[in-house]
Coordinates of C-alpha atoms in Angstrom, one line a residue:
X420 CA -46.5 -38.3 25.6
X421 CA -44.5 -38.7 28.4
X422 CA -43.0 -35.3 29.2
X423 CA -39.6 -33.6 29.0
X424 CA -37.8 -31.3 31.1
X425 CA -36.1 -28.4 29.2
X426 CA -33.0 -30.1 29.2
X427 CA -29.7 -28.7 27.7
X428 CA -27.4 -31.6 28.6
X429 CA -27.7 -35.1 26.2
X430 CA -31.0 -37.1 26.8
X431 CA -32.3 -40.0 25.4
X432 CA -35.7 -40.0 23.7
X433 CA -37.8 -42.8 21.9
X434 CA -40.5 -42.9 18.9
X435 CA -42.8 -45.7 18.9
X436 CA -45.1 -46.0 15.6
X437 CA -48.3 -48.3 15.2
X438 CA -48.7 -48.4 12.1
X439 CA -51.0 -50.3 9.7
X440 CA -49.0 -53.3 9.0
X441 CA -45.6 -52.7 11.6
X442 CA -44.9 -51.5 14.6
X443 CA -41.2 -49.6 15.1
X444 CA -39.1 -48.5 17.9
X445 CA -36.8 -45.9 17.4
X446 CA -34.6 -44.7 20.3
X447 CA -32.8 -41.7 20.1
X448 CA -29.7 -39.6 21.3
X449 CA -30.1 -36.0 21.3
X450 CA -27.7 -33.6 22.2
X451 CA -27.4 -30.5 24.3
X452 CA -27.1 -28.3 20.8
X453 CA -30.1 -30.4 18.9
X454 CA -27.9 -33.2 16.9
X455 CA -29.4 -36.5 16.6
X456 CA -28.4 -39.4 16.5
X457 CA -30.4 -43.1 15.8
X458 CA -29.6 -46.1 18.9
X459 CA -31.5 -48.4 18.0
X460 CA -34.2 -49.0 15.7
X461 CA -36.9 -52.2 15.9
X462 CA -39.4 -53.4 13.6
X463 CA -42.7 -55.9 14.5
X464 CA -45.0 -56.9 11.6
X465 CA -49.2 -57.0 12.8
X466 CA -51.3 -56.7 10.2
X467 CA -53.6 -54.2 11.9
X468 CA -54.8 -52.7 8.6
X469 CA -56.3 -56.3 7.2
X470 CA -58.6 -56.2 10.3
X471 CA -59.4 -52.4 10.1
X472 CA -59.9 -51.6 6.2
X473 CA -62.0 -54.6 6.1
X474 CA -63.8 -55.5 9.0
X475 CA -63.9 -51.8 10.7
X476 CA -62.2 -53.2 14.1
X477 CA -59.0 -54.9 15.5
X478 CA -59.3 -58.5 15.9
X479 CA -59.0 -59.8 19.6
X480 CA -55.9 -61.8 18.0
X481 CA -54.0 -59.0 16.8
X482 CA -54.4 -57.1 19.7
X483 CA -52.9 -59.6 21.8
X484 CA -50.1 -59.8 19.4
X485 CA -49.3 -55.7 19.7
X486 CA -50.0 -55.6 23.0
X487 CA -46.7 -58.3 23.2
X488 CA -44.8 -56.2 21.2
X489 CA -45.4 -53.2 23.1
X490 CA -44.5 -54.9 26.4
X491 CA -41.5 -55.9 24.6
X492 CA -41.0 -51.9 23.4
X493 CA -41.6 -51.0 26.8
X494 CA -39.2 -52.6 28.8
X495 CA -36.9 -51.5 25.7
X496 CA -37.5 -47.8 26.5
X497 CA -36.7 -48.5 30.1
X498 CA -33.6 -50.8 29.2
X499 CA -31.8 -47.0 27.5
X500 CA -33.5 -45.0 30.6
X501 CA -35.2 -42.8 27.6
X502 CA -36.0 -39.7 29.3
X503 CA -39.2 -38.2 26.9
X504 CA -41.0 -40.6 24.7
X505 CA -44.0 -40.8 22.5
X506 CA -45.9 -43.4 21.5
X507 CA -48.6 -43.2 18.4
X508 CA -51.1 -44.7 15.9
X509 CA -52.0 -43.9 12.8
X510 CA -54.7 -44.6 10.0
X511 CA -55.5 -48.2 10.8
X512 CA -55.6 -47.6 15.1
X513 CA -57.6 -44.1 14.8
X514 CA -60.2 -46.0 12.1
X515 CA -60.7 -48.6 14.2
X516 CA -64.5 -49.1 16.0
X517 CA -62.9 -50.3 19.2
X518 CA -59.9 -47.8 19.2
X519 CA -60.2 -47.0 22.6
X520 CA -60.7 -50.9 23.9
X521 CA -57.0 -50.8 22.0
X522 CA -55.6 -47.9 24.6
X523 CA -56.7 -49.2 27.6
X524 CA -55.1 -52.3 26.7
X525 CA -51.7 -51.1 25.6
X526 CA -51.8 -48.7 28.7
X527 CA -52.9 -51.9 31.0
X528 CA -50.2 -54.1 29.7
X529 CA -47.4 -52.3 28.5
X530 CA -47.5 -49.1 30.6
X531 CA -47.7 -46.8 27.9
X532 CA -50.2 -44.2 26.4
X533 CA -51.1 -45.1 23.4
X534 CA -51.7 -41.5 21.3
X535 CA -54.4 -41.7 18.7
X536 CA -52.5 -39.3 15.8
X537 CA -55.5 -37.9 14.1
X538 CA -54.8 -36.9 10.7
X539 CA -54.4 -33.0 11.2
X540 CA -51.8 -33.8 13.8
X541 CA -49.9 -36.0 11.3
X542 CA -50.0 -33.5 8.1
X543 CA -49.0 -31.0 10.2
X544 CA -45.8 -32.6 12.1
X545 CA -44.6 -34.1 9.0
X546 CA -45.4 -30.5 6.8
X547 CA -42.8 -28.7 9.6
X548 CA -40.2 -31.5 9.0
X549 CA -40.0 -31.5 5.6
X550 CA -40.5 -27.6 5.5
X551 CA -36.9 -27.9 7.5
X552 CA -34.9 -30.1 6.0
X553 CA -35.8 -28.9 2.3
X554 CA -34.7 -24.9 3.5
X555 CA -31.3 -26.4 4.5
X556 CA -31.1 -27.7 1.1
X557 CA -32.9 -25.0 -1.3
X558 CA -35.3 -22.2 -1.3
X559 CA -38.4 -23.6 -0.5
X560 CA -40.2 -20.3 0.1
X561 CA -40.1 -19.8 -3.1
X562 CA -41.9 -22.8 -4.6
X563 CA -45.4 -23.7 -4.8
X564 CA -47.1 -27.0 -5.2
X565 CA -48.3 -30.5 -3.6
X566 CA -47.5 -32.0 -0.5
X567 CA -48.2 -35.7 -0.1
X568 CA -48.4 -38.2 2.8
X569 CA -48.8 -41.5 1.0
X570 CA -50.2 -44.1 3.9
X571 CA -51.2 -47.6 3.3
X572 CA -55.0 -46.7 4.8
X573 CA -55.2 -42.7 4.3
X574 CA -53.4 -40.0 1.5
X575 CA -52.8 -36.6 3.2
X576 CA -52.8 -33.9 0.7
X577 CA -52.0 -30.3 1.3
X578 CA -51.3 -27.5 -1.0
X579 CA -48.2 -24.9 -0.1
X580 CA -47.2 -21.7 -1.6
X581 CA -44.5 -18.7 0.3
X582 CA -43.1 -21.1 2.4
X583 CA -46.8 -22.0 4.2
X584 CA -49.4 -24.8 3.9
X585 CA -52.5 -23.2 3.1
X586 CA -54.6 -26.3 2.2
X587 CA -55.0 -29.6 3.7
X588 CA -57.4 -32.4 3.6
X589 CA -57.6 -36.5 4.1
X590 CA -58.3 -38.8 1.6
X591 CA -59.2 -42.3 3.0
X592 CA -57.5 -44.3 -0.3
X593 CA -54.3 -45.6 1.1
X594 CA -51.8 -47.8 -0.7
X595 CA -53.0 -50.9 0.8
X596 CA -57.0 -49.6 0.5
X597 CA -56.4 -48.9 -2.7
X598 CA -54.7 -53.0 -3.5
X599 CA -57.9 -54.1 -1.4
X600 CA -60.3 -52.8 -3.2
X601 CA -59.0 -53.7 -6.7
X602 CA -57.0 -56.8 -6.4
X603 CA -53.5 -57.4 -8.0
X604 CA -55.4 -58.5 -11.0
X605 CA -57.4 -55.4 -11.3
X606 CA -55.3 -53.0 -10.1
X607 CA -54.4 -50.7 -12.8
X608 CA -53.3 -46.5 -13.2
X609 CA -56.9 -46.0 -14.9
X610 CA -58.5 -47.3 -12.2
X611 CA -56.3 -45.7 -9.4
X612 CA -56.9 -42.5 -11.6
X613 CA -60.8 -42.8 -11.8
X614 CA -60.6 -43.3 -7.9
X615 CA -58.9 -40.6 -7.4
X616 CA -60.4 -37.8 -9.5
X617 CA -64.0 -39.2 -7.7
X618 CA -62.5 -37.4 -4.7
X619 CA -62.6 -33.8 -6.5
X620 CA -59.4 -33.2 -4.7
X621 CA -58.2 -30.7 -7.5
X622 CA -61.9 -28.6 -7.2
X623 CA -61.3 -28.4 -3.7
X624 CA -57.8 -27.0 -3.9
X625 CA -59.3 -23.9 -6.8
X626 CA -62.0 -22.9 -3.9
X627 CA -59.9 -22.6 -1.6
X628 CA -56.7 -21.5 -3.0
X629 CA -57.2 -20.4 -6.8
X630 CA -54.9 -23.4 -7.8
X631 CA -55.7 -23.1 -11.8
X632 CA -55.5 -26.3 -13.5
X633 CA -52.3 -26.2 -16.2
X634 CA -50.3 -24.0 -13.9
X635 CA -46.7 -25.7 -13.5
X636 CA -45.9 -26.6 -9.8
X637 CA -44.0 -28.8 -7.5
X638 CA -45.3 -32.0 -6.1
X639 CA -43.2 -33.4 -3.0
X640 CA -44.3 -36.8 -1.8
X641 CA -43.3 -38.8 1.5
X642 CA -43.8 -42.2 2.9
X643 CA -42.4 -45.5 3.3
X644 CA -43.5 -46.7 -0.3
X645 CA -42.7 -43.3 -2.1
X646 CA -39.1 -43.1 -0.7
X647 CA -39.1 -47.2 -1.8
X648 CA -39.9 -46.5 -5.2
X649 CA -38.1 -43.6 -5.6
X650 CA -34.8 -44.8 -3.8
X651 CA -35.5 -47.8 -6.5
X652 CA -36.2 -45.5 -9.7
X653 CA -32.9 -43.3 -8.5
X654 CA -30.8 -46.1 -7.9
X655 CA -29.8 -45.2 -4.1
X656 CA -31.1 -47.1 -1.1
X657 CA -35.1 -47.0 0.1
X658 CA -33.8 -46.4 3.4
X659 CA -32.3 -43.0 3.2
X660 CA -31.2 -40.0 5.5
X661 CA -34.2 -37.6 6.2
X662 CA -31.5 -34.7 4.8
X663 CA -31.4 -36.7 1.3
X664 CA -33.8 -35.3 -1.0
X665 CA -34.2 -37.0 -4.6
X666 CA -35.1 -34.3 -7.6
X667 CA -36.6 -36.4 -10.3
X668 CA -38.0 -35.4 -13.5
X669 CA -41.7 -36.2 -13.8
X670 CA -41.8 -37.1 -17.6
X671 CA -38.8 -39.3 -17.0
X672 CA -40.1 -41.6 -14.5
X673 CA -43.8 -41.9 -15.6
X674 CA -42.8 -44.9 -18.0
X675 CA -41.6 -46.5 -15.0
X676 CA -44.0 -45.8 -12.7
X677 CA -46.9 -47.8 -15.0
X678 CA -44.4 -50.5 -15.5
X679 CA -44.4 -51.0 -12.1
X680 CA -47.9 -51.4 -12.1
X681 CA -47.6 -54.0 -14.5
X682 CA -45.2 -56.2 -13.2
X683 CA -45.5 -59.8 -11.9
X684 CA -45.5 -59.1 -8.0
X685 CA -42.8 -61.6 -6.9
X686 CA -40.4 -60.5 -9.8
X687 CA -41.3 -56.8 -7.9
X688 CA -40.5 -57.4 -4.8
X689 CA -37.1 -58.8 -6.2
X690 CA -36.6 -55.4 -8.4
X691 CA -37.4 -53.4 -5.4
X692 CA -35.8 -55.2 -2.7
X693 CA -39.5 -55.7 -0.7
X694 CA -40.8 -58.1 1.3
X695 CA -43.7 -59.6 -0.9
X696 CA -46.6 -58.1 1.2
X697 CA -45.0 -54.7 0.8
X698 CA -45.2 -54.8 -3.1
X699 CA -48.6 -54.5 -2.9
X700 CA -48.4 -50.9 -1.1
X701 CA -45.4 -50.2 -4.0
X702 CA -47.6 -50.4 -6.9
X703 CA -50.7 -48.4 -5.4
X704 CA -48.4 -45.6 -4.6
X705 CA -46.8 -45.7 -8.0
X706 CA -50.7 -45.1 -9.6
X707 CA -51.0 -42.4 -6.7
X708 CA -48.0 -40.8 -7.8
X709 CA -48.8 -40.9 -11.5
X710 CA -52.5 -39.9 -11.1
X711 CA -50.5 -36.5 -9.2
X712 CA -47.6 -35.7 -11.4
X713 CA -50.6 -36.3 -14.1
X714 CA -53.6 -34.0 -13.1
X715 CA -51.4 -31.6 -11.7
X716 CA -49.0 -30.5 -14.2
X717 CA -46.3 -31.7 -12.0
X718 CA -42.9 -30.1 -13.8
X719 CA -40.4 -30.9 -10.8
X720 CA -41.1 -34.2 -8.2
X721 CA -39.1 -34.5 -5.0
X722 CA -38.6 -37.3 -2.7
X723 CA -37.5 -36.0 0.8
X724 CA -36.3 -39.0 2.9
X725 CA -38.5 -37.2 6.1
X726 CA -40.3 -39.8 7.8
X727 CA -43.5 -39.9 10.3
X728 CA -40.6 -41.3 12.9
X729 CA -38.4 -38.0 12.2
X730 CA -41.6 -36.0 12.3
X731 CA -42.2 -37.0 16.0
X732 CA -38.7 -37.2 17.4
X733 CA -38.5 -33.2 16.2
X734 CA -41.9 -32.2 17.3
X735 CA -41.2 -34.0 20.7
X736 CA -37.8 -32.4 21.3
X737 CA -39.8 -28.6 19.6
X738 CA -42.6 -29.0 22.4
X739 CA -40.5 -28.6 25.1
X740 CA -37.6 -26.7 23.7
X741 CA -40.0 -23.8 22.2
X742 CA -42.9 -24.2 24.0
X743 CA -44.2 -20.4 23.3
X744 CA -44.2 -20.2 19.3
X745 CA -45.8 -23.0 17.0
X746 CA -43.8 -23.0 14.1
X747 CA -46.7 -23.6 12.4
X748 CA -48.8 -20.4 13.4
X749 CA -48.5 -18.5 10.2
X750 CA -49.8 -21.8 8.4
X751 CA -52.6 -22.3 10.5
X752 CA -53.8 -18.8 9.6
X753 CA -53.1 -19.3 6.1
X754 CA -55.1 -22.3 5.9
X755 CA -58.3 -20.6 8.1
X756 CA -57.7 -17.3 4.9
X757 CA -58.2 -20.0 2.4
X758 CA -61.4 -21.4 4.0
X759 CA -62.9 -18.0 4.4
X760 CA -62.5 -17.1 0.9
X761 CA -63.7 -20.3 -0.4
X762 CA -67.0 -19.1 1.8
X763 CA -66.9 -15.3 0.3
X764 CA -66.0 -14.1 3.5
X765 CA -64.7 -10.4 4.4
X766 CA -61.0 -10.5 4.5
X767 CA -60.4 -7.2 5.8
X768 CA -63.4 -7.9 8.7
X769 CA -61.6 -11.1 9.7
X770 CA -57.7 -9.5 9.7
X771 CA -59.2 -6.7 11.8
X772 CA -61.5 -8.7 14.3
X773 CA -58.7 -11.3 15.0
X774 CA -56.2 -8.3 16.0
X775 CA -58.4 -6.3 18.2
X776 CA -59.3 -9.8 19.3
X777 CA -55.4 -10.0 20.0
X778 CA -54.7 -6.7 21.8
X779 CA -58.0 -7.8 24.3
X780 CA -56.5 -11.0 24.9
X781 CA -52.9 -9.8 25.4
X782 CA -54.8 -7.2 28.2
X783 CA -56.8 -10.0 29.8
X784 CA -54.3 -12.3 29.9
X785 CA -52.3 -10.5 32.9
X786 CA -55.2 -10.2 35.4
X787 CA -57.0 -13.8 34.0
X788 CA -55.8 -17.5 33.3
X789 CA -56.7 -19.3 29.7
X790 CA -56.5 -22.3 28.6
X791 CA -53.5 -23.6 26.6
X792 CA -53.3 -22.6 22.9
X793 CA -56.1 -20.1 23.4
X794 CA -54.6 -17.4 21.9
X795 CA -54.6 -19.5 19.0
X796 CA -58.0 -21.3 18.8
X797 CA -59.6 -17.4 19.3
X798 CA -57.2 -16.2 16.3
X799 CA -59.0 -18.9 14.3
X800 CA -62.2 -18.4 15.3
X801 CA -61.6 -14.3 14.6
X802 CA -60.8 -15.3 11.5
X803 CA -64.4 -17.9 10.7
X804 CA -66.8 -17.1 12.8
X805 CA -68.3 -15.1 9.2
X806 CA -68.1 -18.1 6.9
X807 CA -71.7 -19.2 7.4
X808 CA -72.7 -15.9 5.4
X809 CA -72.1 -18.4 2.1
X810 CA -75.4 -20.2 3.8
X811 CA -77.5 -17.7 4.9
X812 CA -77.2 -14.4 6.6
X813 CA -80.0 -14.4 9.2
X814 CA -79.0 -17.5 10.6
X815 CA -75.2 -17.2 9.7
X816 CA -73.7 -17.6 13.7
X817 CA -75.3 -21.4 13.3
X818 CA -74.1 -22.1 10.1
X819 CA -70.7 -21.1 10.9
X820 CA -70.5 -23.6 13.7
X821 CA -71.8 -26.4 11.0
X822 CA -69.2 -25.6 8.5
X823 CA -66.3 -24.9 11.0
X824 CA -67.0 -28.5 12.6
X825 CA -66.6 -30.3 9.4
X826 CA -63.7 -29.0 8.5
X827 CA -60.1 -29.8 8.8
X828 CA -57.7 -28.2 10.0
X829 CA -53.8 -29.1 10.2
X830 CA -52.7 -29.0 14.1
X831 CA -56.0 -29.0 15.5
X832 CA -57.5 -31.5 17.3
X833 CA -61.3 -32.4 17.5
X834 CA -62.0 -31.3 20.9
X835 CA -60.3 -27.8 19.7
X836 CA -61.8 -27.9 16.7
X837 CA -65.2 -28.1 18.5
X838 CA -64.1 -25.1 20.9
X839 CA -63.2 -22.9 17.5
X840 CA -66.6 -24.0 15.7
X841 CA -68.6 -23.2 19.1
X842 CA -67.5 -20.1 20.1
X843 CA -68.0 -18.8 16.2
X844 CA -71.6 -19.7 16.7
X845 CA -71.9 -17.2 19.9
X846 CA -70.0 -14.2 18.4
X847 CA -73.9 -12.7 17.7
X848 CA -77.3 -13.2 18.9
X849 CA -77.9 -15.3 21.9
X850 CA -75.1 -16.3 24.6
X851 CA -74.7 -20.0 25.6
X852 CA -77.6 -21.9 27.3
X853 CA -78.2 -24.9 28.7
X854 CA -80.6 -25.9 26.0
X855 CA -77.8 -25.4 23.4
X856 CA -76.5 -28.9 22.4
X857 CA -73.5 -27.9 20.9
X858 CA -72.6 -25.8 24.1
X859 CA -73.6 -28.4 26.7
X860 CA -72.0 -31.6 24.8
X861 CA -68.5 -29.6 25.9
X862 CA -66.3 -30.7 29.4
X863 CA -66.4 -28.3 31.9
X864 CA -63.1 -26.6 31.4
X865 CA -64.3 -26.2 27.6
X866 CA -67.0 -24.4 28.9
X867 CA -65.2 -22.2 30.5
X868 CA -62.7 -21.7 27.8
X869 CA -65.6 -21.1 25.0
X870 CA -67.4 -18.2 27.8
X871 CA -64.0 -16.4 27.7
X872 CA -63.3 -16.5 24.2
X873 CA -67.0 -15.6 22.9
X874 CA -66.9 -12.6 25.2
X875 CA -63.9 -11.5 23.5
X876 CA -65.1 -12.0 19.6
X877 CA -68.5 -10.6 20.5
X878 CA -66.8 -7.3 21.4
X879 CA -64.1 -7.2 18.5
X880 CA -66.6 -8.4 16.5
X881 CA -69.0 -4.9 17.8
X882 CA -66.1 -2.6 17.3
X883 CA -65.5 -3.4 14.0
X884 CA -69.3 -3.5 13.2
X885 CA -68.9 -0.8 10.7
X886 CA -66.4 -2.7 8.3
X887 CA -64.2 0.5 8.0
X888 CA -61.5 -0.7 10.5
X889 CA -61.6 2.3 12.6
X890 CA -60.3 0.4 15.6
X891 CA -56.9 -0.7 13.9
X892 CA -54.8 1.7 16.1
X893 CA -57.1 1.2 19.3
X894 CA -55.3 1.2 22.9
X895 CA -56.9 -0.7 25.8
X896 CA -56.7 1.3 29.4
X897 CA -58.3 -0.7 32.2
X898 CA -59.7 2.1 34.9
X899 CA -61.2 0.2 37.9
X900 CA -64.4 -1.8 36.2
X901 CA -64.0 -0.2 33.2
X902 CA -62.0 -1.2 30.3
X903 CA -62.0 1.6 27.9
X904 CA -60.9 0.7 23.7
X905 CA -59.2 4.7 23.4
X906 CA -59.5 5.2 19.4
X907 CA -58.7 9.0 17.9
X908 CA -61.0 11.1 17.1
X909 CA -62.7 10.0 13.6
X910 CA -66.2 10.7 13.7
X911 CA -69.2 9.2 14.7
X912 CA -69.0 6.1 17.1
X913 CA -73.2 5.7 17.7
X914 CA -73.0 2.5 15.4
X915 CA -70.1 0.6 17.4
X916 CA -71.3 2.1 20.8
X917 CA -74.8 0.3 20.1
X918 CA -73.8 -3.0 18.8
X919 CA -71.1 -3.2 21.8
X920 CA -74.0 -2.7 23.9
X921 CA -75.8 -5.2 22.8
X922 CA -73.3 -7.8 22.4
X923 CA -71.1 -6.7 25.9
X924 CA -73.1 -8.1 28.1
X925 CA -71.2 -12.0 27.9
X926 CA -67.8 -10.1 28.2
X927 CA -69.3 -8.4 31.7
X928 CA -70.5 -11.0 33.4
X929 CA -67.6 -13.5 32.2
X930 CA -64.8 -10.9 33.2
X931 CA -66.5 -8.1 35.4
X932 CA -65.6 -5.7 33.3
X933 CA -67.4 -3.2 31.3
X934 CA -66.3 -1.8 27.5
X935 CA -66.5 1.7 26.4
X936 CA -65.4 3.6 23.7
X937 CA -63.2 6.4 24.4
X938 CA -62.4 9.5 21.8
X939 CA -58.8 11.1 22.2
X940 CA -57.9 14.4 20.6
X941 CA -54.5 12.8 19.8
X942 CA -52.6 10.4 17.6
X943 CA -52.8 6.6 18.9

């Protein structure tokens, strides 16, 4: 992404989108008080998605055919002198076996870094945008329900309650995946329905969330071939304003949505207004949709017109305009909750280690520089570094790092994902060592991020060793080579004072500093 200046004067900014099927351009004028407004828009068809779903790679021929189009992109973005740009992929690039081969050739020919959006990053963006435009419209705090990205090569699905997303997981069963693997002859709504209940999507949702089957909730769905068939059903345009938002009623369009299924594809594409190898990704998402509104006990449906371009052109211009406060914070906590009590953990353990693990971080931070987002990635790790109790409790440190890693988590990347999981595993026992695959498979600046974090948890994780949150109100006074956790006066401290013994040592060597618990007479 190339970067941006904080700039309060009118820029122009650009969107490309690889895509499965289509590349598209959008260039953009934003203003000095955040209004936006579309330049120019360009579309390419390359089928990158017939090469990837089927074959696992992009063909050399295909490649030479985006590459073109992204020279031609290129010298577009330079043509409006666009000031902050970014360029991504989606399902089809970040599938394929030679993904990288793909970068290095769009970077060598075109001049542009090509981003791999991993599906976190994507649920997440897109979550935020909708959030937005559906609180300038209603009360969207106070609904509950489905969220759905419906792709032609992956289905994002996330669950949202109080205004957060608290669940989130990919499905690889696209529109197009789903037309692949059946056929127009055999695609059907039972066998889109079988395919989906296989993926136990609804079971997932109870463990972590509670979602009890029959209880009435909202499912809002996005995508090209959602706002298509719902622009169609409503009578408006596909192509609408990300502020439009269609209300439709479930039990109403149902009917509809297995006609669709049903009808002769070129007689489709005529209904819809489609090019013919779009009506394929039209009658997948109208079984995806149905299967939903369905299993769910879907009583209200809305069809935001947000987009994956929209998405990106308000993340880009929210990276540099608020760089200090990720809107999506309180969901990213919310989501890490729900994971720990699918796993039985202790809620009140968690809440307490990740705020003590605040305060220490808030006190190191002005003497010693972290990594960015490390405030973050430690909060989450606070908050599961206990989950591998559900396995085994001996061993539980180990099996934390297992479960964390093959998780997903909206917003964070692998490599931070990998950071989270590892330094979970060293909040107890043993510190990192070289023999330690997990530990020595990370960069160098990882490693150094991981030591620093660790040695944090393991001494929350000490002080709260006891369970009875007697460091809630603790104050952090730093006196030479001492840093000294100052609690009141509550009893008997033997317990905390031994396990932050045996677990200070990482925090010593990593910071030079050594912990102790200190007893005032007084009110904290």
């Amino acid at each position: 992404m190339k970067k941006l200046r904080r700039l309060n004067s009118t820029f122009q900014a650009g969107v490309v989108d690889v895509g499965a099927h289509s590349i598209r351009l959008d260039i953009f004028e934003v203003s000095g008080g955040g209004k936006i407004d579309l330049l120019e828009s360009l579309s390419r068809t390359v089928n990158l998605g017939y090469d990837v779903f089927r074959h696992g790679s992009v063909s050399p021929e295909n490649l030479a055919r985006l590459s073109r189009v992204m020279s031609d992109f290129s010298r577009k973005l330079d043509e409006y002198k666009v000031q902050a740009h970014r360029v991504v992929a989606t399902s089809a690039i970040r599938e394929a076996f030679n993904r990288e081969l793909v970068v290095n050739r769009i970077r060598s020919d075109a001049h542009l870094d090509l981003e791999i959006l991993e599906a976190p990053e994507e649920v997440k963006i897109s979550f935020i945008a909708m959030r937005d435009s559906l609180r300038r419209q209603m009360e969207f705090d106070k609904l509950s329900g489905i969220c759905l990205v419906i792709g032609t090569g992956s289905l994002l699905v996330s669950y949202f309650a109080g205004g957060l997303m608290r669940f989130s997981e990919e499905v690889p069963l696209g529109t197009v995946r789903l037309f692949d693997a059946f056929g127009r002859s055999g695609l059907s709504v039972e066998r889109v329905i079988e395919t989906l209940r296989s993926q136990d999507i609804g079971q997932r949702m109870m463990e972590c969330v509670g979602l009890e089957a029959g209880r009435p909730i909202t499912l809002i769905a996005m995508g090209a071939s959602v706002r298509a068939l719902t622009g169609w059903i409503a009578g408006t345009a596909s192509e609408r304003d990300e502020e439009d938002c269609l209300t439709l009623d479930p039990a109403a369009i149902a009917p509809t949505l297995r006609r669709i299924m049903n009808i002769d594809p070129v007689k489709l594409a005529e209904e819809l207004k489609l090019p013919e190898e779009e009506v394929a990704s039209a009658g997948s998402c109208a079984g995806i949709l149905t299967y939903f509104l369905d299993a769910f006990n879907c009583r209200s449906f809305l069809s935001p017109g947000t987009t994956t371009r929209s998405a990106l052109i308000y993340d880009l211009i929210r990276r540099n305009r608020e760089p200090e406060r990720s809107p999506f914070h309180d969901d990213l906590i919310a989501i890490c909750d729900a994971i720990g009590c699918k796993y039985g953990y202790d809620p009140g353990h968690g809440r307490q280690v990740s705020q003590i693990c605040s305060k220490l971080f808030k006190k190191l931070k002005r003497s010693f520089d972290f990594a960015p987002r490390s405030e973050l990635l430690l909060e989450a790790a606070a908050r599961l570094h206990d989950i591998g109790r559900f396995v085994d409790t001996r061993q539980h440190h180990k099996h934390s790092h297992y479960l964390i890693s093959n998780t997903q988590l909206p917003g964070i990347s692998e490599e931070e994902l990998r950071i989270i999981a590892t330094v979970s595993r060293y909040h107890r026992k043993s510190e990192p060592k070289t023999s330690h695959l997990e530990y020595t498979m990370l960069s160098a600046e990882d490693k150094v991020t991981v030591l620093k974090l660790a040695a944090i948890l393991r001494v929350a994780d000490a002080l709260d060793c006891s369970r009875r949150g007697r460091f809630d109100k603790v104050k952090l006074v730093q006196r030479g080579h001492v840093l000294s956790a100052v609690v009141p006066e509550s009893g008997d401290f033997r317990t905390e004072r031994l396990y932050l013994e045996m677990k200070g040592g990482l925090f010593t060597q990593v910071f030079g500093l050594d912990v102790k618990i200190e007893e005032a007479p007084l009110s904290l």
